[in-house]
PDB file of N, CA and C in Angstrom:
ATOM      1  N   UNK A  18     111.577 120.399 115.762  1.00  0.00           N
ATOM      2  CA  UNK A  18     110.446 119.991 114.938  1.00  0.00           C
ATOM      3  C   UNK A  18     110.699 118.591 114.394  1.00  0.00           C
ATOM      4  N   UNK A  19     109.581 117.565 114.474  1.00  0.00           N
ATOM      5  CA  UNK A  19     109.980 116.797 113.877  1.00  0.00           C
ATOM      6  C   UNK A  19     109.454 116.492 112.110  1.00  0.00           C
ATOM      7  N   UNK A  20     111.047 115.673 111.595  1.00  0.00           N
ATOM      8  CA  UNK A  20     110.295 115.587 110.258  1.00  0.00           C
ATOM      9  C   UNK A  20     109.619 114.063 110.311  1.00  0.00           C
ATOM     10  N   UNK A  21     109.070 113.858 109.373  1.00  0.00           N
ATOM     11  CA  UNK A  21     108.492 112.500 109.128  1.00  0.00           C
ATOM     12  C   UNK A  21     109.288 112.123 107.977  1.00  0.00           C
ATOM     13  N   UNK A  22     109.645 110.891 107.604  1.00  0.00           N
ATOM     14  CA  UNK A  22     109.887 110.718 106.375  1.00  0.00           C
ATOM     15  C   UNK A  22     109.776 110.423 105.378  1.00  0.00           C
ATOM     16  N   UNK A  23     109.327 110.053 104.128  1.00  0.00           N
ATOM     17  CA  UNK A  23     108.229 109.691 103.108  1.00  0.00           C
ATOM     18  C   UNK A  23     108.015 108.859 102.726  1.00  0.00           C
ATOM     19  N   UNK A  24     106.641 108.192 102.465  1.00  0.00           N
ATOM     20  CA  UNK A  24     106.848 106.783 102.224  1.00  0.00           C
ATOM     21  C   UNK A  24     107.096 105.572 101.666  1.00  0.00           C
ATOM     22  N   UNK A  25     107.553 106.562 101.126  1.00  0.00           N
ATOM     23  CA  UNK A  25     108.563 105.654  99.520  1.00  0.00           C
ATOM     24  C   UNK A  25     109.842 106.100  99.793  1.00  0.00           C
ATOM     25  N   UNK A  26     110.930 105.215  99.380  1.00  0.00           N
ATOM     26  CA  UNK A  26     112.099 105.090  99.193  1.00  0.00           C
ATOM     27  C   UNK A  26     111.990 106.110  97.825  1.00  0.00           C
ATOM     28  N   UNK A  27     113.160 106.858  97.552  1.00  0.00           N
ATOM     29  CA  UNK A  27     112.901 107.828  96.303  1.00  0.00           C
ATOM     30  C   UNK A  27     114.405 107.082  95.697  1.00  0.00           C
ATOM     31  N   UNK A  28     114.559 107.110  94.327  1.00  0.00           N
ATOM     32  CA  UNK A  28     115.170 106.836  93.543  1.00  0.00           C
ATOM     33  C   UNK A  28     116.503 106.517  93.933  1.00  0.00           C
ATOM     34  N   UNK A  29     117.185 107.671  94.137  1.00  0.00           N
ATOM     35  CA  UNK A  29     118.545 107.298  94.769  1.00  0.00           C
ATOM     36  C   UNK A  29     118.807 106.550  95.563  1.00  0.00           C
ATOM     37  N   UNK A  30     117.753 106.204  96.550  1.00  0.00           N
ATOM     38  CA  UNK A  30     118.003 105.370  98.165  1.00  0.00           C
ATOM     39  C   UNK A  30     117.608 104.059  97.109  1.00  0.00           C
ATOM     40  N   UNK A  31     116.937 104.280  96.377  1.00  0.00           N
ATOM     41  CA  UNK A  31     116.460 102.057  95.421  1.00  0.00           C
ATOM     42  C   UNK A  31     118.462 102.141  94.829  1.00  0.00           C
ATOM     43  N   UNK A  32     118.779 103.622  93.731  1.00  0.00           N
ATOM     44  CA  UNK A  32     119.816 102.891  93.360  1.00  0.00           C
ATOM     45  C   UNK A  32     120.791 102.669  94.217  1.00  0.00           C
ATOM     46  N   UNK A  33     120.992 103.239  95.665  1.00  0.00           N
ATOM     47  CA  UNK A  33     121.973 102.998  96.555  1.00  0.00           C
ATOM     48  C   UNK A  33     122.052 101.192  97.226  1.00  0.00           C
ATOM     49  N   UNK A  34     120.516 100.864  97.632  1.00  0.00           N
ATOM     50  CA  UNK A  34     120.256  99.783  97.679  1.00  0.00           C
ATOM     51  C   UNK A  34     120.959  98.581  96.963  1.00  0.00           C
ATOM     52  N   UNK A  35     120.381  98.950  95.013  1.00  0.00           N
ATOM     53  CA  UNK A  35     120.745  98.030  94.526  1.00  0.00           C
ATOM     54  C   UNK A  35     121.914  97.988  93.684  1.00  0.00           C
ATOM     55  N   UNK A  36     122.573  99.067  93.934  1.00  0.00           N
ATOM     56  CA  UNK A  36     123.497  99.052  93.192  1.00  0.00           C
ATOM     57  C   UNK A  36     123.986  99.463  91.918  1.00  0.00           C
ATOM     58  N   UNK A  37     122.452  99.655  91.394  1.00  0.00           N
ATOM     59  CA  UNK A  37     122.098  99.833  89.766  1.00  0.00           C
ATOM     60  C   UNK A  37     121.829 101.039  89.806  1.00  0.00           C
ATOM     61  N   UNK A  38     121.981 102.107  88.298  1.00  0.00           N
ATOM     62  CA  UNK A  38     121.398 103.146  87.714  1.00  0.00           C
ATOM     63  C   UNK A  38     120.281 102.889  86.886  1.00  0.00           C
ATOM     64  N   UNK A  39     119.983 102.097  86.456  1.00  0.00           N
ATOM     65  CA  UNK A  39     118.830 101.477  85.250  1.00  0.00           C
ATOM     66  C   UNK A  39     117.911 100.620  85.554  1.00  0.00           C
ATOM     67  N   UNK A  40     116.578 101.090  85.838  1.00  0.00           N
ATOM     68  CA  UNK A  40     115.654 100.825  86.789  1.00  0.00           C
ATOM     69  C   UNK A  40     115.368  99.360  86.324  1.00  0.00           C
ATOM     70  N   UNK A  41     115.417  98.648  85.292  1.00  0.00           N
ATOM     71  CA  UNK A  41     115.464  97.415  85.320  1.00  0.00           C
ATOM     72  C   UNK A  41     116.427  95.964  86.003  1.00  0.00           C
ATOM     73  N   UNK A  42     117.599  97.100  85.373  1.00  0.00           N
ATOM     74  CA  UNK A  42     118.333  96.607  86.402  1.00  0.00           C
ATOM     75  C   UNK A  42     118.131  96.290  88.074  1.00  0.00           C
ATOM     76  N   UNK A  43     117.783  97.287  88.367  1.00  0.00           N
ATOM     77  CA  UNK A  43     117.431  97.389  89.879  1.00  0.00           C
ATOM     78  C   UNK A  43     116.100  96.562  90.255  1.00  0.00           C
ATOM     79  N   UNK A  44     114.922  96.703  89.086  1.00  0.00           N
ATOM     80  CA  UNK A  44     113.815  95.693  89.275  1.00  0.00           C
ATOM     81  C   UNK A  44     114.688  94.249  89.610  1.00  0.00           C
ATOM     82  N   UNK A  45     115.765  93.643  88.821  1.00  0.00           N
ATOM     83  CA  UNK A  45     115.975  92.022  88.540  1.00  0.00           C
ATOM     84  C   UNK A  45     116.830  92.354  90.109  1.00  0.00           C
ATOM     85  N   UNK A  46     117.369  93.162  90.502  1.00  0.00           N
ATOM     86  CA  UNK A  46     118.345  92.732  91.887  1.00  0.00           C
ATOM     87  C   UNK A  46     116.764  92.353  92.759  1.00  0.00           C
ATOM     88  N   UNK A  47     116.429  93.578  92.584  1.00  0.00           N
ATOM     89  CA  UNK A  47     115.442  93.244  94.004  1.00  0.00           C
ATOM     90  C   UNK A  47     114.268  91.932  94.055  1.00  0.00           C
ATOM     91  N   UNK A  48     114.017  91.321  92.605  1.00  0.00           N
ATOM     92  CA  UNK A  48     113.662  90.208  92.186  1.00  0.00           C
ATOM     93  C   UNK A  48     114.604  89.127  92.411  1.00  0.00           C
ATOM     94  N   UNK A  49     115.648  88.946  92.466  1.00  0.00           N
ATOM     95  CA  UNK A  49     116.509  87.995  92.737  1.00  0.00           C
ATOM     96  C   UNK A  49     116.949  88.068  94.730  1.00  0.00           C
ATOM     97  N   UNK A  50     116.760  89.279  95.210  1.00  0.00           N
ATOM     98  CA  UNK A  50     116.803  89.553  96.522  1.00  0.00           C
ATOM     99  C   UNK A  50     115.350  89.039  97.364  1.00  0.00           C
ATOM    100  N   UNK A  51     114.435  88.981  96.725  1.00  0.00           N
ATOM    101  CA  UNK A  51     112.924  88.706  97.051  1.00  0.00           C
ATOM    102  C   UNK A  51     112.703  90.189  97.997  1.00  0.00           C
ATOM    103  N   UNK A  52     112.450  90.635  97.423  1.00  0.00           N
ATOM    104  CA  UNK A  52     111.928  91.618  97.922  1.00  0.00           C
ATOM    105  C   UNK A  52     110.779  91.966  97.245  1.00  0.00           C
ATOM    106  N   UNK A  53     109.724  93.123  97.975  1.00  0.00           N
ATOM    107  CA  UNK A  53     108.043  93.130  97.480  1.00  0.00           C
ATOM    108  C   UNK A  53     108.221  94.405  97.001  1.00  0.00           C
ATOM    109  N   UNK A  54     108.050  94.637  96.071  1.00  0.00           N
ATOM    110  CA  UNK A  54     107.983  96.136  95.366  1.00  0.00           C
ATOM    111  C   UNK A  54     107.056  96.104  94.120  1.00  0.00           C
ATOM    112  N   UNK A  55     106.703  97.098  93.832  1.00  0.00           N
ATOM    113  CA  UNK A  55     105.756  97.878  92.849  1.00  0.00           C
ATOM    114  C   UNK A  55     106.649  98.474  91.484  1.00  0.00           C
ATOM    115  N   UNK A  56     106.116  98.047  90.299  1.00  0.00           N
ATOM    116  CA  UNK A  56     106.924  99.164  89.178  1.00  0.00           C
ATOM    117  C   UNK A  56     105.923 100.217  88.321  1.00  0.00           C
ATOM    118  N   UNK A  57     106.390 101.874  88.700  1.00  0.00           N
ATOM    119  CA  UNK A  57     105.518 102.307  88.043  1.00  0.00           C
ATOM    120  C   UNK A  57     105.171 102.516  86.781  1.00  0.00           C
ATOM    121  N   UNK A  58     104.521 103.402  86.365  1.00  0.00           N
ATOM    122  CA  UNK A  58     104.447 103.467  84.635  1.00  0.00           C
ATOM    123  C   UNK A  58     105.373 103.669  83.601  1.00  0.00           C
ATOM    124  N   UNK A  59     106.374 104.492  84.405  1.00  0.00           N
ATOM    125  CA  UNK A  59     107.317 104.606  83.526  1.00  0.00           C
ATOM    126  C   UNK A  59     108.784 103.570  83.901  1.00  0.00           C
ATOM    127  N   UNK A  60     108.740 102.751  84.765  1.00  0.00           N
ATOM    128  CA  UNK A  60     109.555 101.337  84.736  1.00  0.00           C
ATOM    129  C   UNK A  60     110.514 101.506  86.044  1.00  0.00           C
ATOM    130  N   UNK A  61     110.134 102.200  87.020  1.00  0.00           N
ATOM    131  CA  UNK A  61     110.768 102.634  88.191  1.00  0.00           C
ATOM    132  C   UNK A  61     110.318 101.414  89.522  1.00  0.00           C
ATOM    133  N   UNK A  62     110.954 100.666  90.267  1.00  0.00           N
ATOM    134  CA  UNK A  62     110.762 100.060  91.316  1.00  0.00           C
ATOM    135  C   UNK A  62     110.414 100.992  92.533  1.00  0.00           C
ATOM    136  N   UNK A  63     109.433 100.924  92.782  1.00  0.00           N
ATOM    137  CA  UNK A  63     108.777 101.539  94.035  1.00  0.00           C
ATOM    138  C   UNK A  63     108.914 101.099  94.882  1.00  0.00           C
ATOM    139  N   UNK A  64     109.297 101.005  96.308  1.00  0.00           N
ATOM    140  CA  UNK A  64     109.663 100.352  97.615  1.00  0.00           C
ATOM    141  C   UNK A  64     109.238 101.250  98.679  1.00  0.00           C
ATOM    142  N   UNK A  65     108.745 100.521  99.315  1.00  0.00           N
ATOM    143  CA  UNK A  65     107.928 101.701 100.619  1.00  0.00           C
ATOM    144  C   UNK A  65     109.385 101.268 101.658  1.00  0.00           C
ATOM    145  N   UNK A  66     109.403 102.568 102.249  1.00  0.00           N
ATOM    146  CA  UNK A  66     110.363 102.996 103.416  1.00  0.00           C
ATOM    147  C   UNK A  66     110.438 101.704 104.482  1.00  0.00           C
ATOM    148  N   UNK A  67     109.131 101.511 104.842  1.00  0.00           N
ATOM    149  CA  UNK A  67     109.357 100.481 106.000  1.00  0.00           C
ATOM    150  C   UNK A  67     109.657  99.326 105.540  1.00  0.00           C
ATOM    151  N   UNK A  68     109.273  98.862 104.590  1.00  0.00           N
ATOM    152  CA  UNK A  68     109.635  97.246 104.136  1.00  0.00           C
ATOM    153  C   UNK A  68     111.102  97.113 104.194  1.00  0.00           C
ATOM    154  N   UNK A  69     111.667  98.668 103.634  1.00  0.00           N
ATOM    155  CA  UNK A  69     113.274  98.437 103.094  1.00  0.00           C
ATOM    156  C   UNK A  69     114.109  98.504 104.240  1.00  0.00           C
ATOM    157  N   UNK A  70     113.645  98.944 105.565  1.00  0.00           N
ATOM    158  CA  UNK A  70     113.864  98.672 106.792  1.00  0.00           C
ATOM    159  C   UNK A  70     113.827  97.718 107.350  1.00  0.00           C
ATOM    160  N   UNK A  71     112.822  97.099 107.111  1.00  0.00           N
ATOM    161  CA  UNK A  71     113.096  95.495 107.457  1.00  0.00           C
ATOM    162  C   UNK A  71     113.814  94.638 107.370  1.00  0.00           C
ATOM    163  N   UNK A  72     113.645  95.349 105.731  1.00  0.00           N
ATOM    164  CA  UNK A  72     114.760  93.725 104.748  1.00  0.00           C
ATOM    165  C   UNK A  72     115.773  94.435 105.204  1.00  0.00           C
ATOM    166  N   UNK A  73     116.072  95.633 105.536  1.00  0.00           N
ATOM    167  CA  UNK A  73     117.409  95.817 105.944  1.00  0.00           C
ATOM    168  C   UNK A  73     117.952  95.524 107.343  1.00  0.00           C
ATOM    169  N   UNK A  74     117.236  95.361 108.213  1.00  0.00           N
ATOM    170  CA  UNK A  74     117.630  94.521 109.348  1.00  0.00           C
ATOM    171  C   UNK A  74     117.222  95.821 110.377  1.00  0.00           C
ATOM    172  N   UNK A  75     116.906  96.686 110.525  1.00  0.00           N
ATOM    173  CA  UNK A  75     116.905  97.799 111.219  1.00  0.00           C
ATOM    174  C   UNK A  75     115.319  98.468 111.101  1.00  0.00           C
ATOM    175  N   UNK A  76     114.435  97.749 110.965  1.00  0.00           N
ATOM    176  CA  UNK A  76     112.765  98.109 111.221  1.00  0.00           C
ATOM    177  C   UNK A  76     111.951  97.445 112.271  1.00  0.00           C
ATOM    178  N   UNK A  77     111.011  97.863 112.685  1.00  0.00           N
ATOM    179  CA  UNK A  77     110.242  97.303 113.464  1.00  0.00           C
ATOM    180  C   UNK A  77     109.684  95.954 112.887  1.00  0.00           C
ATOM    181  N   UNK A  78     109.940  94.422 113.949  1.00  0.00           N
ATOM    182  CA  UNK A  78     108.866  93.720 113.041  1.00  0.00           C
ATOM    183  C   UNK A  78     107.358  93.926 112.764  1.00  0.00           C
ATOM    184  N   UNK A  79     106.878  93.209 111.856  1.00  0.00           N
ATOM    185  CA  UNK A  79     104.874  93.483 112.039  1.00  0.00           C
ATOM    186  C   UNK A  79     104.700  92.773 113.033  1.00  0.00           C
ATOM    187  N   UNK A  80     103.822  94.020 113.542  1.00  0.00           N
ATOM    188  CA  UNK A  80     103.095  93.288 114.770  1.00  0.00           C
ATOM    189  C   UNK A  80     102.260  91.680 114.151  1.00  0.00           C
ATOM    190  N   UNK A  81     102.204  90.866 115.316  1.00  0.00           N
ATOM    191  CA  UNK A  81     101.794  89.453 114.762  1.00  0.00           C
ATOM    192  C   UNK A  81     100.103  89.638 115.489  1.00  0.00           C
ATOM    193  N   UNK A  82      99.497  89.168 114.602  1.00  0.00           N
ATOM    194  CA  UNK A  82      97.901  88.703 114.391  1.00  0.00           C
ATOM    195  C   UNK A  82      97.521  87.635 115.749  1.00  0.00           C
ATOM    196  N   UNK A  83      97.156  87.688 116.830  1.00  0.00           N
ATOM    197  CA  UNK A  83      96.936  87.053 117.910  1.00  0.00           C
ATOM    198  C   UNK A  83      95.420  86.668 117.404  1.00  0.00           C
ATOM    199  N   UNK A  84      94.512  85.451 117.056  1.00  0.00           N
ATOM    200  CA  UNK A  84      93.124  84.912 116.787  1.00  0.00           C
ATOM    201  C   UNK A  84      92.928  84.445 117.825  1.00  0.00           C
ATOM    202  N   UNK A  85      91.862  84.379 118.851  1.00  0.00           N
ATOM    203  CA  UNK A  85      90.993  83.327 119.537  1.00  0.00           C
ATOM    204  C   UNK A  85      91.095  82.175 119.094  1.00  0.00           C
ATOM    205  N   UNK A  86      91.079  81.025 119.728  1.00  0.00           N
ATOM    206  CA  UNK A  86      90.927  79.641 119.799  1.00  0.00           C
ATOM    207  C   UNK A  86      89.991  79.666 120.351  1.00  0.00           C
ATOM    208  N   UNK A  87      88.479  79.216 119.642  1.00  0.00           N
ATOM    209  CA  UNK A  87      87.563  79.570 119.547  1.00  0.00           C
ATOM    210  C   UNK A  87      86.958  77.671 119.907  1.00  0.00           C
ATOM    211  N   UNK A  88      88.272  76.802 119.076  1.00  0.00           N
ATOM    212  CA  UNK A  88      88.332  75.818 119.225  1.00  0.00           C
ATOM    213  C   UNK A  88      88.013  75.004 121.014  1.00  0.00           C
ATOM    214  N   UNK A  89      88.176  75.743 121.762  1.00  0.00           N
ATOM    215  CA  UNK A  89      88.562  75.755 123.105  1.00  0.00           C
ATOM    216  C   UNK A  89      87.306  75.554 123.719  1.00  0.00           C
ATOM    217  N   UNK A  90      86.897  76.723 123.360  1.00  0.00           N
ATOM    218  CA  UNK A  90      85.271  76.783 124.165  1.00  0.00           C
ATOM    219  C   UNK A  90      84.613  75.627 123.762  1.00  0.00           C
ATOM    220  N   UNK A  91      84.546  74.766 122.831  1.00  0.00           N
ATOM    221  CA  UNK A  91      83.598  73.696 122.342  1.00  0.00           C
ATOM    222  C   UNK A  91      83.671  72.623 123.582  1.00  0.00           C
ATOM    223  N   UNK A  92      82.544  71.687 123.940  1.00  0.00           N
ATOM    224  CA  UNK A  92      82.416  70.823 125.082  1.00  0.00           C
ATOM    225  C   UNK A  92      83.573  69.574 124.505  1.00  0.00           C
ATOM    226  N   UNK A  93      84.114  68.927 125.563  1.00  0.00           N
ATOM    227  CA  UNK A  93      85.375  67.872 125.191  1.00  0.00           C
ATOM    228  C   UNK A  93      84.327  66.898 125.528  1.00  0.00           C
TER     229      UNK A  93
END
């Protein structure tokens, strides 16, 4: 069976990350790391699973945005 896994990083995997027990703490690492995260109401850094894969070197990149050159078709 397969599992899926959830899409947030849950607490322990942020403090394993950053090192910290004290979610502020862990806000200023991942602020000084540049990383994109969310803090919820009660002062917790939220990090979705795939981003932290990334920044960790081991995720898929985003697929890249291919636009028409639309520029092209115009008469030279």
């Amino acid at each position: 069976m397969l599992t899926i896994p959830p899409f947030l990083l849950s607490p322990e995997e942020v403090q394993e990350i950053t090192g910290f027990k004290l979610p502020r703490l862990q806000v200023d690492y991942l602020q000084r790391k540049g990383w994109r995260f969310e803090v919820n109401a009660i002062g917790r850094p939220i990090v979705a699973r795939k981003y932290a894969e990334r920044m960790l070197g081991c995720g898929d990149e985003p697929a890249q945005v291919v636009r028409p050159n639309f520029g092209a078709l115009r008469a030279v």
